[in-house]
XYZ file of C-alpha atoms in Angstrom:
530
model
C 171.352 -59.451 42.099
C 174.920 -58.197 42.721
C 177.205 -61.418 41.306
C 174.946 -62.304 37.957
C 173.984 -66.407 36.458
C 174.241 -67.343 33.078
C 170.775 -69.266 33.502
C 169.325 -66.391 34.482
C 166.648 -64.676 31.442
C 167.824 -61.464 29.617
C 165.488 -59.611 31.158
C 167.248 -60.162 34.742
C 170.252 -59.778 34.107
C 168.647 -56.082 32.647
C 166.632 -55.575 36.337
C 170.173 -56.862 37.936
C 171.627 -54.166 35.850
C 169.413 -51.469 35.954
C 169.230 -51.285 39.768
C 173.517 -51.255 40.153
C 175.540 -48.152 40.802
C 177.535 -48.043 37.610
C 176.317 -45.855 35.042
C 178.839 -47.642 32.423
C 177.082 -49.051 29.650
C 179.747 -51.804 28.614
C 179.050 -54.938 26.323
C 178.136 -59.152 27.004
C 181.413 -60.461 29.199
C 181.563 -64.320 29.232
C 180.830 -66.358 31.989
C 182.173 -65.167 35.737
C 182.627 -61.722 34.628
C 180.453 -58.823 36.145
C 177.278 -57.659 34.033
C 178.177 -54.651 33.106
C 175.241 -51.636 34.603
C 172.992 -50.144 32.656
C 172.015 -45.762 32.768
C 169.318 -44.558 34.643
C 166.575 -43.513 32.446
C 165.209 -39.944 33.044
C 161.098 -40.305 33.897
C 162.768 -43.530 35.798
C 161.826 -43.136 39.643
C 163.569 -46.107 42.100
C 162.324 -46.983 44.945
C 163.984 -45.792 48.110
C 163.421 -47.059 51.871
C 162.421 -44.696 54.268
C 165.442 -45.073 56.618
C 163.188 -42.694 59.762
C 159.608 -44.318 61.057
C 159.097 -41.641 62.897
C 158.499 -37.827 62.015
C 160.946 -35.192 63.777
C 158.643 -32.698 65.544
C 157.406 -36.613 66.733
C 159.068 -38.284 68.962
C 158.894 -41.943 70.913
C 159.024 -42.055 74.725
C 161.607 -43.597 76.386
C 160.687 -44.322 79.903
C 164.783 -42.554 81.905
C 165.361 -43.429 85.288
C 166.417 -40.015 87.098
C 168.324 -40.616 90.584
C 168.077 -36.570 91.416
C 164.692 -35.189 92.455
C 165.216 -31.227 90.890
C 165.888 -33.936 87.730
C 162.454 -35.244 87.198
C 160.308 -32.261 88.246
C 162.678 -30.220 85.539
C 162.024 -32.825 83.164
C 158.243 -32.837 83.668
C 158.228 -29.318 83.480
C 158.864 -29.620 79.711
C 156.648 -32.142 79.051
C 153.821 -29.818 81.230
C 154.549 -27.160 77.692
C 154.658 -29.247 74.974
C 151.242 -30.556 76.231
C 150.186 -26.595 76.221
C 152.181 -26.291 72.750
C 150.031 -29.222 70.972
C 146.936 -28.369 72.418
C 146.631 -24.898 70.349
C 145.734 -27.814 67.710
C 142.791 -28.340 69.185
C 139.030 -26.711 68.722
C 138.608 -24.091 71.264
C 135.649 -24.537 72.723
C 134.459 -20.538 73.657
C 134.985 -20.173 70.482
C 132.002 -22.062 69.793
C 130.042 -21.699 72.365
C 130.379 -23.879 75.506
C 131.134 -23.245 78.248
C 134.854 -23.616 80.024
C 134.986 -25.818 83.554
C 136.760 -24.188 86.096
C 139.398 -25.243 87.117
C 139.248 -28.329 89.657
C 135.501 -29.287 88.415
C 135.136 -33.172 87.060
C 135.752 -32.712 83.160
C 132.220 -34.269 81.468
C 131.917 -35.258 77.722
C 132.304 -32.512 74.493
C 129.225 -33.475 72.439
C 128.361 -31.698 69.399
C 125.125 -30.562 70.215
C 127.816 -27.727 72.688
C 129.019 -26.269 69.445
C 125.832 -24.644 68.770
C 125.342 -21.427 70.527
C 121.561 -19.598 70.861
C 123.324 -16.654 71.163
C 125.483 -16.743 68.666
C 126.241 -13.263 66.690
C 125.150 -14.630 63.435
C 121.917 -14.777 62.060
C 120.463 -19.049 62.218
C 118.869 -18.017 58.448
C 119.274 -16.820 55.718
C 115.641 -15.967 54.678
C 113.493 -12.323 53.853
C 111.290 -13.345 55.603
C 111.068 -15.823 57.956
C 108.040 -15.408 59.749
C 104.022 -13.895 57.609
C 101.634 -15.611 60.126
C 97.998 -14.482 61.871
C 97.638 -14.231 65.193
C 94.301 -15.159 65.720
C 93.831 -15.480 69.689
C 92.515 -19.566 70.552
C 89.898 -18.240 72.337
C 88.883 -15.992 68.685
C 89.424 -18.815 66.484
C 87.312 -21.620 67.760
C 84.646 -19.386 69.264
C 80.487 -19.054 67.117
C 80.527 -15.771 66.317
C 76.826 -13.793 65.860
C 75.763 -10.253 65.142
C 77.564 -7.188 66.718
C 79.792 -9.600 67.245
C 83.806 -8.384 66.918
C 86.546 -10.104 65.772
C 90.244 -9.874 66.566
C 93.647 -10.730 65.332
C 97.181 -9.575 64.339
C 99.055 -9.809 61.350
C 103.318 -11.078 62.684
C 105.834 -10.077 59.899
C 109.482 -10.360 59.770
C 112.340 -9.942 57.999
C 116.414 -10.115 58.231
C 117.464 -7.797 55.691
C 115.961 -4.087 54.667
C 112.739 -4.927 51.930
C 111.183 -2.876 49.946
C 106.957 -3.538 50.383
C 103.795 -2.353 48.436
C 101.385 -2.774 51.247
C 100.465 -5.493 54.439
C 96.123 -6.077 53.236
C 93.791 -7.976 55.276
C 90.699 -9.856 53.373
C 87.556 -11.098 55.082
C 85.028 -12.429 52.540
C 82.130 -14.471 53.385
C 80.301 -16.912 50.263
C 78.469 -19.564 49.150
C 78.158 -22.299 47.290
C 75.805 -24.484 46.131
C 75.596 -27.339 43.583
C 71.880 -27.922 41.490
C 71.518 -29.658 38.301
C 71.093 -28.210 35.547
C 67.395 -28.796 33.982
C 68.006 -31.893 31.955
C 66.161 -34.891 30.960
C 69.243 -36.908 31.657
C 69.691 -39.151 34.728
C 73.144 -38.951 35.335
C 72.535 -34.800 35.248
C 75.527 -33.041 37.079
C 75.920 -30.849 39.118
C 76.751 -26.770 38.188
C 78.659 -25.250 40.955
C 77.477 -21.657 41.161
C 79.027 -19.279 43.656
C 77.366 -15.583 45.226
C 80.124 -13.190 47.561
C 78.295 -11.702 50.504
C 81.225 -9.303 51.388
C 84.239 -8.810 50.469
C 86.312 -6.662 52.345
C 89.907 -5.356 52.588
C 92.187 -3.131 54.428
C 95.312 -1.622 54.295
C 97.420 -2.562 57.643
C 100.904 -1.281 56.794
C 102.056 0.639 53.822
C 100.242 2.032 50.890
C 97.010 2.962 49.992
C 95.270 -0.124 47.416
C 94.184 3.935 45.809
C 98.098 4.517 45.960
C 98.580 1.272 43.144
C 101.759 -0.449 42.955
C 103.957 2.220 42.016
C 104.692 3.673 45.444
C 107.064 1.332 47.532
C 108.382 1.496 51.344
C 111.065 -0.442 52.683
C 110.083 -2.763 55.845
C 113.226 -2.658 58.350
C 114.974 -5.945 60.365
C 112.628 -6.663 62.887
C 108.698 -8.267 63.831
C 106.497 -6.463 62.848
C 102.796 -6.823 65.026
C 99.969 -5.340 63.752
C 96.088 -5.710 65.257
C 93.389 -5.363 63.844
C 89.653 -6.092 64.429
C 86.377 -6.543 62.783
C 82.868 -5.656 64.137
C 79.635 -7.404 62.532
C 76.898 -5.579 62.010
C 73.701 -6.266 63.207
C 72.216 -8.911 59.880
C 71.867 -12.618 60.115
C 74.065 -13.279 58.030
C 73.642 -17.415 56.960
C 74.846 -19.902 59.604
C 78.803 -21.874 58.658
C 77.700 -24.406 56.815
C 78.934 -27.948 54.145
C 77.425 -30.495 53.462
C 78.251 -32.358 50.415
C 76.927 -31.594 47.050
C 74.514 -29.721 48.396
C 76.546 -25.987 49.205
C 77.994 -25.190 51.415
C 79.306 -21.420 53.513
C 82.445 -19.979 54.951
C 83.652 -17.103 56.263
C 87.817 -15.884 56.022
C 89.995 -14.101 56.641
C 94.213 -13.475 55.547
C 96.292 -11.509 55.043
C 99.125 -10.396 51.993
C 102.190 -9.335 51.981
C 102.866 -7.140 48.459
C 106.580 -6.698 47.076
C 107.622 -5.178 43.448
C 109.230 -7.593 41.613
C 111.475 -6.818 38.456
C 108.479 -8.293 36.028
C 106.194 -9.826 37.894
C 104.832 -8.369 42.379
C 105.193 -11.091 44.860
C 102.966 -12.164 46.512
C 103.326 -13.741 50.083
C 99.756 -15.046 51.511
C 99.007 -16.549 54.997
C 96.808 -19.494 56.366
C 93.269 -18.720 55.802
C 91.515 -19.045 58.937
C 87.834 -20.322 58.604
C 85.583 -18.149 61.254
C 82.253 -20.032 63.040
C 79.280 -17.785 62.319
C 75.508 -18.702 63.689
C 72.429 -15.936 63.306
C 70.047 -14.706 66.814
C 66.344 -16.246 65.499
C 64.261 -15.294 67.113
C 60.587 -16.758 68.358
C 57.855 -15.430 65.930
C 55.096 -16.267 68.716
C 54.444 -17.340 72.471
C 55.901 -20.646 73.111
C 52.047 -24.110 73.073
C 52.125 -27.387 72.251
C 51.658 -29.289 68.983
C 48.726 -31.351 68.669
C 48.815 -34.027 66.306
C 46.216 -35.582 63.985
C 47.178 -37.715 61.816
C 46.418 -40.408 59.161
C 48.689 -42.828 57.910
C 47.775 -44.559 54.959
C 49.290 -48.192 53.271
C 51.057 -48.265 49.958
C 49.437 -49.289 47.325
C 51.979 -52.226 46.301
C 52.575 -53.357 50.305
C 50.952 -56.513 51.628
C 49.627 -53.716 54.528
C 47.798 -51.468 51.669
C 44.862 -52.388 53.602
C 45.744 -51.594 56.580
C 46.259 -47.283 58.081
C 48.597 -45.975 61.000
C 46.416 -43.577 63.345
C 49.235 -40.990 64.858
C 47.769 -39.073 68.099
C 49.598 -36.572 70.969
C 50.862 -33.115 71.436
C 54.553 -32.224 71.596
C 54.662 -28.635 74.471
C 56.757 -25.735 74.490
C 56.873 -25.222 70.828
C 59.121 -22.862 69.325
C 61.846 -25.620 70.465
C 65.672 -23.646 71.778
C 68.403 -25.961 69.988
C 69.979 -27.866 72.819
C 66.474 -28.256 74.617
C 64.205 -31.313 76.281
C 61.459 -31.229 74.149
C 58.285 -32.887 75.701
C 56.303 -35.935 73.960
C 53.316 -37.790 73.978
C 52.553 -39.806 70.754
C 50.628 -42.493 70.740
C 49.817 -45.228 67.217
C 47.546 -47.741 65.914
C 46.509 -49.825 63.298
C 43.129 -49.887 61.683
C 41.421 -50.591 58.081
C 42.157 -47.749 55.729
C 37.869 -47.537 54.635
C 38.849 -45.583 51.467
C 40.751 -48.342 50.113
C 39.189 -51.879 51.276
C 35.359 -52.710 50.391
C 32.699 -53.563 52.401
C 32.866 -57.179 52.199
C 36.189 -57.009 51.630
C 37.705 -60.460 53.917
C 41.300 -58.797 54.832
C 39.155 -56.664 57.985
C 39.788 -59.551 60.270
C 43.065 -59.019 59.408
C 43.724 -55.388 60.288
C 43.296 -56.536 64.073
C 46.725 -58.947 63.157
C 48.666 -55.547 62.180
C 50.448 -54.464 64.673
C 52.982 -52.030 65.442
C 56.801 -53.398 66.408
C 58.843 -49.953 67.179
C 58.138 -46.114 67.079
C 61.119 -44.057 66.467
C 61.619 -39.754 66.155
C 64.104 -38.541 63.940
C 64.822 -34.923 63.383
C 65.800 -33.565 59.824
C 67.692 -31.139 58.072
C 65.595 -29.700 54.751
C 68.255 -27.739 52.744
C 66.688 -25.568 49.733
C 69.318 -24.669 47.210
C 67.743 -21.835 44.125
C 69.803 -20.149 41.533
C 70.146 -19.132 38.278
C 71.384 -21.636 35.303
C 70.391 -20.412 32.031
C 68.521 -17.721 33.419
C 65.847 -20.005 34.627
C 66.015 -20.439 38.405
C 66.176 -24.011 39.416
C 65.302 -25.625 43.017
C 66.903 -28.477 44.663
C 65.562 -30.104 48.341
C 67.699 -32.289 50.092
C 66.852 -33.532 53.529
C 68.950 -35.262 56.055
C 68.706 -36.994 58.362
C 70.132 -35.480 61.583
C 68.836 -37.339 65.034
C 67.406 -40.172 65.308
C 65.282 -41.464 68.736
C 63.553 -45.066 69.443
C 60.970 -44.375 72.176
C 60.306 -46.960 74.816
C 56.987 -48.573 74.680
C 55.594 -47.028 77.852
C 53.845 -50.904 77.855
C 53.950 -52.518 81.701
C 56.094 -55.162 79.233
C 60.029 -54.953 79.802
C 61.307 -52.963 76.298
C 63.151 -56.272 74.802
C 59.976 -58.716 73.992
C 58.261 -57.460 71.325
C 54.462 -55.501 71.042
C 51.826 -58.166 70.540
C 48.614 -54.814 70.698
C 47.909 -52.677 67.496
C 48.686 -49.447 70.328
C 51.749 -48.360 70.510
C 51.956 -44.958 72.900
C 55.391 -44.028 74.435
C 56.126 -41.080 75.417
C 59.000 -38.241 77.340
C 61.848 -36.265 75.775
C 63.799 -35.594 73.245
C 67.348 -33.738 73.186
C 67.661 -31.274 70.382
C 70.962 -30.530 69.013
C 72.676 -28.126 70.304
C 73.599 -26.998 66.311
C 70.518 -26.781 65.227
C 69.988 -23.147 63.742
C 67.592 -22.532 60.868
C 68.032 -19.386 58.766
C 67.378 -17.735 55.314
C 69.894 -16.552 53.149
C 70.404 -15.028 48.712
C 70.821 -19.297 47.737
C 69.846 -21.357 50.545
C 67.199 -21.798 53.048
C 67.975 -24.120 55.861
C 64.516 -25.561 58.197
C 64.024 -28.300 60.493
C 61.297 -31.500 60.103
C 60.337 -34.172 62.660
C 59.522 -38.044 61.042
C 57.970 -40.230 63.195
C 58.618 -43.359 61.318
C 56.100 -47.086 63.064
C 57.416 -50.404 61.552
C 53.891 -52.728 61.071
C 53.954 -56.865 60.885
C 51.854 -59.330 60.491
C 51.527 -60.459 64.151
C 50.501 -64.966 62.206
C 54.100 -63.498 60.385
C 56.243 -63.391 63.670
C 57.289 -66.198 64.101
C 58.287 -67.558 60.840
C 61.113 -65.633 59.693
C 61.054 -66.906 55.739
C 56.880 -64.961 54.584
C 57.419 -62.384 58.520
C 56.765 -58.853 56.117
C 57.464 -55.786 57.149
C 55.735 -51.953 55.919
C 56.932 -48.855 57.360
C 54.861 -46.590 57.918
C 55.947 -42.576 57.740
C 54.424 -38.533 58.529
C 56.415 -35.128 58.707
C 55.409 -31.982 60.993
C 57.117 -29.258 61.026
C 59.692 -28.368 63.848
C 59.973 -24.925 64.886
C 63.796 -23.982 66.408
C 65.029 -21.148 67.991
C 68.234 -19.713 68.888
C 66.792 -17.107 71.943
C 64.900 -18.656 74.510
C 61.720 -16.677 74.581
C 62.496 -16.402 78.484
C 64.618 -13.764 78.010
C 63.174 -11.842 74.918
C 59.011 -10.692 74.622
C 57.927 -12.454 71.225
C 54.586 -10.543 71.878
C 56.936 -7.736 71.493
C 58.998 -9.063 67.530
C 55.048 -9.471 66.091
C 53.496 -5.235 66.720
C 57.380 -4.245 65.910
C 58.832 -6.772 63.406
C 61.869 -4.432 62.603
C 63.370 -5.094 66.180
C 64.097 -8.120 64.563
C 67.880 -8.791 62.556
C 67.264 -8.915 58.989
C 68.515 -10.795 57.049
C 71.370 -10.920 54.900
C 70.030 -9.912 51.047
C 67.730 -7.719 52.871
C 70.156 -5.904 55.054
C 72.725 -2.798 53.271
C 75.074 -2.626 56.296
C 78.093 -5.194 55.566
C 81.662 -6.080 58.924
C 83.965 -2.994 59.284
C 87.504 -3.741 59.956
C 89.462 -1.184 62.008
C 93.315 -1.612 62.334
C 93.729 -2.253 65.906
C 89.946 -2.012 68.663
C 91.821 -3.970 71.217
C 93.761 -3.579 74.452
C 97.125 -5.002 71.585
C 99.400 -1.957 70.079
C 101.796 -2.095 66.509
C 104.754 -3.453 68.422
C 108.719 -3.950 66.426
C 111.142 -5.862 67.055
C 115.070 -5.486 66.143
C 116.080 -8.203 64.682
C 119.340 -9.367 66.426
C 119.808 -11.851 69.088
C 116.934 -11.494 71.465
C 114.027 -11.043 68.689
C 111.624 -14.189 69.370
C 112.214 -15.033 66.112
C 115.215 -15.700 66.434
C 116.138 -17.465 69.103
C 112.809 -19.522 67.953
C 115.363 -20.268 65.044
C 118.490 -20.715 67.176
C 116.923 -23.147 69.412
C 115.135 -25.383 66.302
C 118.886 -25.088 64.332
C 120.193 -26.286 67.803
C 118.113 -29.710 67.778
C 118.591 -30.636 64.585
């Protein structure tokens, strides 16, 4: 743009004059003359291309030819000094906890995980209380406890700063709840929950007593404090742990609470509530003997086999039975005419022989009776649940896959009882057991006709006496003479569980909060893994 042209527009000529170095403003000249230069504005910045492509600190490498060996060695030492000066700008691995490679060792790739050290002096967390748990050994937590036993555990709390606290409290709660319908005539009456607390025991493991109130305070030092405790159950038959939907539940809970003072309200930190399994001790109250069965089951009035009755005979050996053991049985069922419902000239008398027994089943039934006081009236509700079922195999010479074609069905063998059977009697719940025998009766003439085939079920119930202590381990006659030797139920006894600090081989301990603390190391490893 050094030369001017009349064919250019005015703004082009002004731009050309602005870029020129002349600061004097001239008027328009005739054609062929030099255009005047305009003065530079204060806010205008002209573009000045960089003349130097590289910064003075960094110089491009230019190979040189050396003829003298001494000159080449001096240049090599200068290059090494230059590399050491720039090495200081890189992050030092020693300050980040990574080991420094020794001379002669192979160089490995530097990973980001090595930058975090588990032995760093900085705390791996900023929480004031990173740990507050209830530690119960697995063998104690998963075991079934009985009257007179001991439950042990410990409470672990870790603080990173001096923390003011009121107390650490342990709570052991035994509670039962029943669902009972209200006494109304409505068909869809809702259930009413009625709770009953068997015991609610509390113990101060650390800090001020409960009688001192919340005004007194102590200080937890930075570290991990472990306080052991033990719970001694009395020789009282508390009800077994139970959970049945819309029937009731019985549970035993233990947890710990850390109470801290606050500006307006107190801060409370609670551990997870551990549920323990408890089972009472049930002794046999009579000498074992055989239970003889002789019962006649009548047919349902509205069924096609209403004129047919089923007669069940047999016996069950060794009663009362122990939970988890085998019980020997011998049963026989046969069909006959029900004389109470059939007339002398009834033409269906000849049809009674045509009714046969196809199958026979035995059910172990759990019977729960719930009672509660609702609006000043005691309400009771009974629920039956099948917990075990066995189809008895016929003793006939035919294989079991072939259906029975006679009116007599006999079977003998062993019946295995469930292991978790445990009867009890509490204030709101009472659990008992019974046997239910069912026989399927069909008409022999309709076996081949699937459309007209009719089946009727005949059932009977027998009380089942169950105990948890084998009769060989005790003297049932002595217990009949001295009933005080039996363990009383909880609602008839005055003793309650006892909570103690310690009571087993674990002692109270304290570990300072530093890089050797187990919680410190665990949090540091977790932070390093993340």
